[in-house]
GROMACS .gro file of C-alpha atoms in nm:
model
  267
    1MET     CA    1   9.578  16.160   8.038
    2GLY     CA    2   9.816  15.982   8.274
    3SER     CA    3   9.537  15.801   8.454
    4GLU     CA    4   9.378  15.683   8.127
    5SER     CA    5   9.714  15.546   8.013
    6GLU     CA    6   9.761  15.360   8.339
    7VAL     CA    7   9.413  15.211   8.312
    8SER     CA    8   9.473  15.089   7.956
    9VAL     CA    9   9.807  14.934   8.052
   10SER     CA   10   9.651  14.754   8.347
   11LYS     CA   11   9.382  14.614   8.119
   12VAL     CA   12   9.643  14.482   7.877
   13LYS     CA   13   9.831  14.315   8.161
   14ARG     CA   14   9.518  14.148   8.291
   15THR     CA   15   9.401  14.024   7.954
   16SER     CA   16   9.746  13.896   7.851
   17LYS     CA   17   9.797  13.694   8.169
   18PRO     CA   18   9.853  13.325   8.082
   19LYS     CA   19   9.555  13.101   8.144
   20VAL     CA   20   9.594  12.842   8.418
   21ARG     CA   21   9.518  12.498   8.272
   22THR     CA   22   9.319  12.381   8.572
   23GLY     CA   23   9.179  12.076   8.394
   24CYS     CA   24   9.526  11.940   8.317
   25ILE     CA   25   9.655  12.020   8.668
   26THR     CA   26   9.355  11.845   8.826
   27CYS     CA   27   9.401  11.534   8.609
   28ASN     CA   28   9.774  11.525   8.678
   29CYS     CA   29   9.731  11.552   9.055
   30ASP     CA   30   9.456  11.290   9.051
   31LEU     CA   31   9.676  11.053   8.850
   32LEU     CA   32   9.975  11.087   9.085
   33ARG     CA   33   9.760  11.049   9.394
   34GLY     CA   34   9.577  10.750   9.246
   35LEU     CA   35   9.895  10.569   9.141
   36GLN     CA   36  10.050  10.629   9.480
   37SER     CA   37   9.753  10.496   9.677
   38SER     CA   38   9.595  10.257   9.422
   39ALA     CA   39   9.278  10.460   9.464
   40PRO     CA   40   9.015  10.569   9.211
   41PRO     CA   41   8.994  10.931   9.089
   42VAL     CA   42   8.835  11.175   9.331
   43PHE     CA   43   8.842  11.505   9.141
   44GLU     CA   44   8.567  11.584   8.896
   45VAL     CA   45   8.711  11.727   8.575
   46SER     CA   46   8.497  11.959   8.366
   47SER     CA   47   8.331  11.775   8.079
   48LYS     CA   48   8.362  12.097   7.880
   49TRP     CA   49   8.742  12.083   7.918
   50ILE     CA   50   8.749  11.715   7.820
   51ASN     CA   51   8.535  11.775   7.511
   52ARG     CA   52   8.752  12.068   7.406
   53ILE     CA   53   9.073  11.864   7.439
   54GLU     CA   54   8.927  11.569   7.248
   55SER     CA   55   8.789  11.780   6.964
   56LYS     CA   56   9.116  11.972   6.922
   57ALA     CA   57   9.317  11.650   6.939
   58ALA     CA   58   9.100  11.491   6.670
   59ALA     CA   59   9.138  11.798   6.448
   60SER     CA   60   9.518  11.804   6.483
   61LYS     CA   61   9.570  11.428   6.442
   62SER     CA   62   9.600  11.459   6.064
   63ASN     CA   63   9.900  11.689   6.109
   64LEU     CA   64  10.095  11.436   6.317
   65THR     CA   65  10.358  11.215   6.159
   66THR     CA   66  10.289  10.865   6.286
   67ARG     CA   67  10.550  10.590   6.310
   68PRO     CA   68  10.362  10.298   6.148
   69SER     CA   69  10.507  10.035   6.381
   70ILE     CA   70  10.420  10.206   6.711
   71GLY     CA   71  10.140  10.015   6.879
   72ALA     CA   72  10.071   9.802   6.569
   73ARG     CA   73  10.092   9.471   6.755
   74PHE     CA   74   9.804   9.574   6.979
   75PHE     CA   75   9.574   9.562   6.676
   76VAL     CA   76   9.709   9.284   6.450
   77SER     CA   77   9.787   9.005   6.698
   78PRO     CA   78   9.571   8.692   6.739
   79TRP     CA   79   9.460   8.817   7.083
   80SER     CA   80   9.376   9.172   6.965
   81GLN     CA   81   9.005   9.094   6.947
   82ASP     CA   82   9.011   9.031   7.323
   83ILE     CA   83   9.097   9.394   7.400
   84PRO     CA   84   8.777   9.574   7.508
   85SER     CA   85   8.670   9.873   7.301
   86PRO     CA   86   8.737  10.144   7.566
   87LEU     CA   87   9.095  10.021   7.615
   88SER     CA   88   9.148   9.977   7.241
   89SER     CA   89   9.032  10.335   7.181
   90ILE     CA   90   9.285  10.470   7.431
   91LEU     CA   91   9.566  10.264   7.278
   92TYR     CA   92   9.476  10.389   6.930
   93SER     CA   93   9.486  10.753   7.042
   94LEU     CA   94   9.821  10.694   7.210
   95CYS     CA   95   9.976  10.563   6.886
   96HIS     CA   96   9.959  10.912   6.738
   97LEU     CA   97  10.047  11.097   7.055
   98ILE     CA   98  10.347  10.881   7.147
   99SER     CA   99  10.489  10.927   6.796
  100ARG     CA  100  10.486  11.299   6.857
  101PHE     CA  101  10.643  11.284   7.204
  102GLU     CA  102  10.916  11.043   7.092
  103ASP     CA  103  11.004  11.276   6.804
  104ILE     CA  104  11.029  11.561   7.056
  105GLU     CA  105  11.254  11.351   7.281
  106ASP     CA  106  11.523  11.328   7.012
  107SER     CA  107  11.497  11.693   6.906
  108ASP     CA  108  11.508  12.041   7.051
  109CYS     CA  109  11.133  12.093   7.007
  110ARG     CA  110  10.881  12.132   7.287
  111SER     CA  111  10.541  11.974   7.321
  112LEU     CA  112  10.234  12.193   7.283
  113PRO     CA  113   9.989  12.253   7.571
  114LEU     CA  114   9.723  12.059   7.379
  115GLU     CA  115   9.951  11.756   7.351
  116ASN     CA  116  10.034  11.765   7.721
  117ASP     CA  117   9.667  11.798   7.813
  118HIS     CA  118   9.568  11.509   7.588
  119LEU     CA  119   9.846  11.290   7.730
  120VAL     CA  120   9.741  11.354   8.090
  121LEU     CA  121   9.375  11.293   8.001
  122LEU     CA  122   9.452  10.956   7.838
  123ALA     CA  123   9.680  10.848   8.125
  124ASN     CA  124   9.406  10.938   8.372
  125ARG     CA  125   9.155  10.734   8.174
  126LEU     CA  126   9.387  10.435   8.175
  127HIS     CA  127   9.418  10.465   8.551
  128SER     CA  128   9.043  10.487   8.609
  129LEU     CA  129   8.940  10.226   8.349
  130PRO     CA  130   8.901   9.931   8.595
  131ARG     CA  131   8.636  10.136   8.777
  132GLU     CA  132   8.438  10.174   8.454
  133ILE     CA  133   8.459   9.826   8.298
  134THR     CA  134   8.563   9.478   8.408
  135LEU     CA  135   8.908   9.378   8.284
  136THR     CA  136   9.056   9.030   8.276
  137PRO     CA  137   9.410   8.990   8.419
  138PHE     CA  138   9.538   8.970   8.059
  139GLN     CA  139   9.367   9.296   7.964
  140ASP     CA  140   9.474   9.469   8.283
  141ALA     CA  141   9.836   9.371   8.220
  142ILE     CA  142   9.817   9.567   7.893
  143ARG     CA  143   9.670   9.865   8.078
  144LEU     CA  144   9.937   9.858   8.350
  145GLY     CA  145  10.222   9.812   8.101
  146THR     CA  146  10.099  10.111   7.903
  147LEU     CA  147  10.072  10.318   8.221
  148CYS     CA  148  10.433  10.226   8.305
  149TYR     CA  149  10.545  10.343   7.963
  150LEU     CA  150  10.355  10.672   7.979
  151THR     CA  151  10.454  10.767   8.332
  152VAL     CA  152  10.823  10.679   8.295
  153ARG     CA  153  10.921  10.717   7.928
  154VAL     CA  154  10.695  11.012   7.841
  155MET     CA  155  10.584  11.191   8.159
  156ARG     CA  156  10.922  11.133   8.325
  157PHE     CA  157  10.801  11.025   8.670
  158GLU     CA  158  11.088  10.777   8.709
  159GLY     CA  159  11.201  10.738   9.070
  160ASN     CA  160  10.870  10.870   9.204
  161PRO     CA  161  10.714  10.654   9.480
  162CYS     CA  162  10.398  10.626   9.271
  163ILE     CA  163  10.595  10.426   9.014
  164GLU     CA  164  10.707  10.179   9.278
  165ASN     CA  165  10.344  10.122   9.373
  166LEU     CA  166  10.251  10.083   9.005
  167ILE     CA  167  10.516   9.811   8.967
  168ARG     CA  168  10.384   9.646   9.283
  169THR     CA  169  10.035   9.643   9.130
  170LEU     CA  170  10.172   9.490   8.811
  171ARG     CA  171  10.352   9.215   9.005
  172HIS     CA  172  10.025   9.131   9.176
  173ASN     CA  173   9.856   9.115   8.835
  174PHE     CA  174  10.127   8.876   8.710
  175GLU     CA  175  10.023   8.623   8.973
  176TYR     CA  176   9.722   8.562   8.747
  177SER     CA  177   9.827   8.682   8.401
  178LEU     CA  178  10.188   8.562   8.370
  179PRO     CA  179  10.108   8.202   8.264
  180ILE     CA  180   9.852   8.326   8.010
  181LEU     CA  181  10.084   8.592   7.868
  182SER     CA  182  10.372   8.346   7.845
  183ALA     CA  183  10.161   8.092   7.656
  184VAL     CA  184   9.949   8.320   7.435
  185ALA     CA  185  10.150   8.641   7.388
  186PRO     CA  186  10.518   8.603   7.487
  187ASP     CA  187  10.615   8.908   7.278
  188LEU     CA  188  10.360   9.120   7.467
  189LEU     CA  189  10.494   8.981   7.794
  190PHE     CA  190  10.847   9.075   7.687
  191TRP     CA  191  10.738   9.435   7.623
  192ILE     CA  192  10.559   9.465   7.958
  193LEU     CA  193  10.855   9.318   8.147
  194PHE     CA  194  11.104   9.538   7.963
  195ILE     CA  195  10.912   9.858   8.037
  196SER     CA  196  10.873   9.739   8.397
  197GLY     CA  197  11.248   9.683   8.411
  198ILE     CA  198  11.310  10.046   8.311
  199ALA     CA  199  11.044  10.175   8.550
  200SER     CA  200  11.163   9.968   8.848
  201GLN     CA  201  11.524  10.087   8.845
  202GLY     CA  202  11.617  10.190   9.198
  203PHE     CA  203  11.334   9.989   9.354
  204ASP     CA  204  11.337   9.648   9.525
  205SER     CA  205  11.128   9.491   9.247
  206HIS     CA  206  11.396   9.558   8.983
  207ILE     CA  207  11.570   9.222   9.038
  208TRP     CA  208  11.237   9.041   8.999
  209CYS     CA  209  11.176   9.223   8.668
  210ILE     CA  210  11.524   9.136   8.540
  211GLU     CA  211  11.493   8.767   8.625
  212ASN     CA  212  11.155   8.732   8.454
  213LEU     CA  213  11.276   8.938   8.159
  214ARG     CA  214  11.569   8.698   8.112
  215ASN     CA  215  11.333   8.400   8.113
  216CYS     CA  216  11.107   8.564   7.858
  217ALA     CA  217  11.396   8.670   7.632
  218SER     CA  218  11.529   8.315   7.645
  219GLN     CA  219  11.186   8.179   7.553
  220LEU     CA  220  11.177   8.410   7.250
  221GLY     CA  221  11.537   8.326   7.155
  222LEU     CA  222  11.647   8.690   7.179
  223ARG     CA  223  12.019   8.756   7.195
  224TRP     CA  224  12.088   9.084   7.016
  225TRP     CA  225  11.952   9.431   7.094
  226GLU     CA  226  11.825   9.480   6.738
  227ASP     CA  227  11.601   9.174   6.768
  228ALA     CA  228  11.469   9.286   7.107
  229ALA     CA  229  11.405   9.640   6.981
  230SER     CA  230  11.206   9.513   6.682
  231ILE     CA  231  10.959   9.348   6.921
  232LEU     CA  232  10.944   9.645   7.159
  233GLU     CA  233  10.881   9.892   6.877
  234GLY     CA  234  10.573   9.697   6.774
  235TYR     CA  235  10.419   9.815   7.100
  236PHE     CA  236  10.492  10.148   7.268
  237PHE     CA  237  10.866  10.197   7.247
  238VAL     CA  238  11.123  10.392   7.048
  239SER     CA  239  11.497  10.340   7.082
  240ARG     CA  240  11.625  10.689   7.162
  241LEU     CA  241  11.943  10.846   7.036
  242ARG     CA  242  12.040  11.020   7.358
  243ASN     CA  243  12.069  10.898   7.718
  244ASP     CA  244  11.850  10.592   7.671
  245PRO     CA  245  11.853  10.351   7.969
  246ALA     CA  246  11.693  10.082   7.753
  247LYS     CA  247  12.019   9.954   7.603
  248ALA     CA  248  12.184   9.947   7.946
  249LEU     CA  249  11.892   9.741   8.074
  250TRP     CA  250  11.924   9.500   7.783
  251ASN     CA  251  12.297   9.459   7.847
  252SER     CA  252  12.226   9.366   8.208
  253VAL     CA  253  11.964   9.116   8.090
  254VAL     CA  254  12.182   8.936   7.835
  255GLY     CA  255  12.478   8.952   8.073
  256GLY     CA  256  12.305   8.697   8.294
  257MET     CA  257  12.172   8.473   8.017
  258THR     CA  258  12.329   8.144   7.917
  259PHE     CA  259  12.341   8.069   7.547
  260VAL     CA  260  12.390   7.716   7.420
  261LYS     CA  261  12.638   7.704   7.136
  262GLN     CA  262  12.511   7.490   6.854
  263GLU     CA  263  12.766   7.239   6.727
  264GLN     CA  264  12.837   7.239   6.357
  265PRO     CA  265  12.755   6.907   6.187
  266MET     CA  266  13.057   6.703   6.090
  267LEU     CA  267  13.120   6.670   5.720
   0.00000   0.00000   0.00000
């Protein structure tokens, strides 16, 4: 009797052992390594795992409460038609997922394993996208800005050396895309620079981000946080209630800006 009981207990222990999410771990490691070294993915992730995550994510999407403004400018701007379909598809999926993670950030809830897996999968796809399709500097700036947001605001990799290399890659991209962004999509440029400013804190490139962010804010005529936030929230951004470095960044930006006081006309 005793031996049978021991056998049944051991079976229960084995069957109730938590499953190791190897697909998510592999994607996460590949993403960190790739961002650090600017290298393409090297690990082959099971297509079965990817299909399972995508099908479950699609089934649960209807249960997510979406903030209508999040990511809207990616799809309704004059330049939206220039975003290639694979990138547009990733951005669309992130609209729903980021709404969920930002709600979690300001609450005591925890994200579900499915949500974490889907986030890592989409971030990995963003990272590997230039190896799959050809992106213009303008399009790649969108990809890099989104990666900055995901890795710092959602995945919480701030301060990691891989983020410094990501900012370095973005600065190199700006050598080609900055004039185009400034002329065609200054609001998009403002968002990318603002997210870069948050991501670059503690790194040498932070001053560069601040200076360019001031120029862009001046071009847009932004003076108050509420006006800046309304632009940011049209992309991937939510002003958080607790411990948000975004407002501190904005204060440092406007602190170095010069505003010209308009004279009142004489009566």
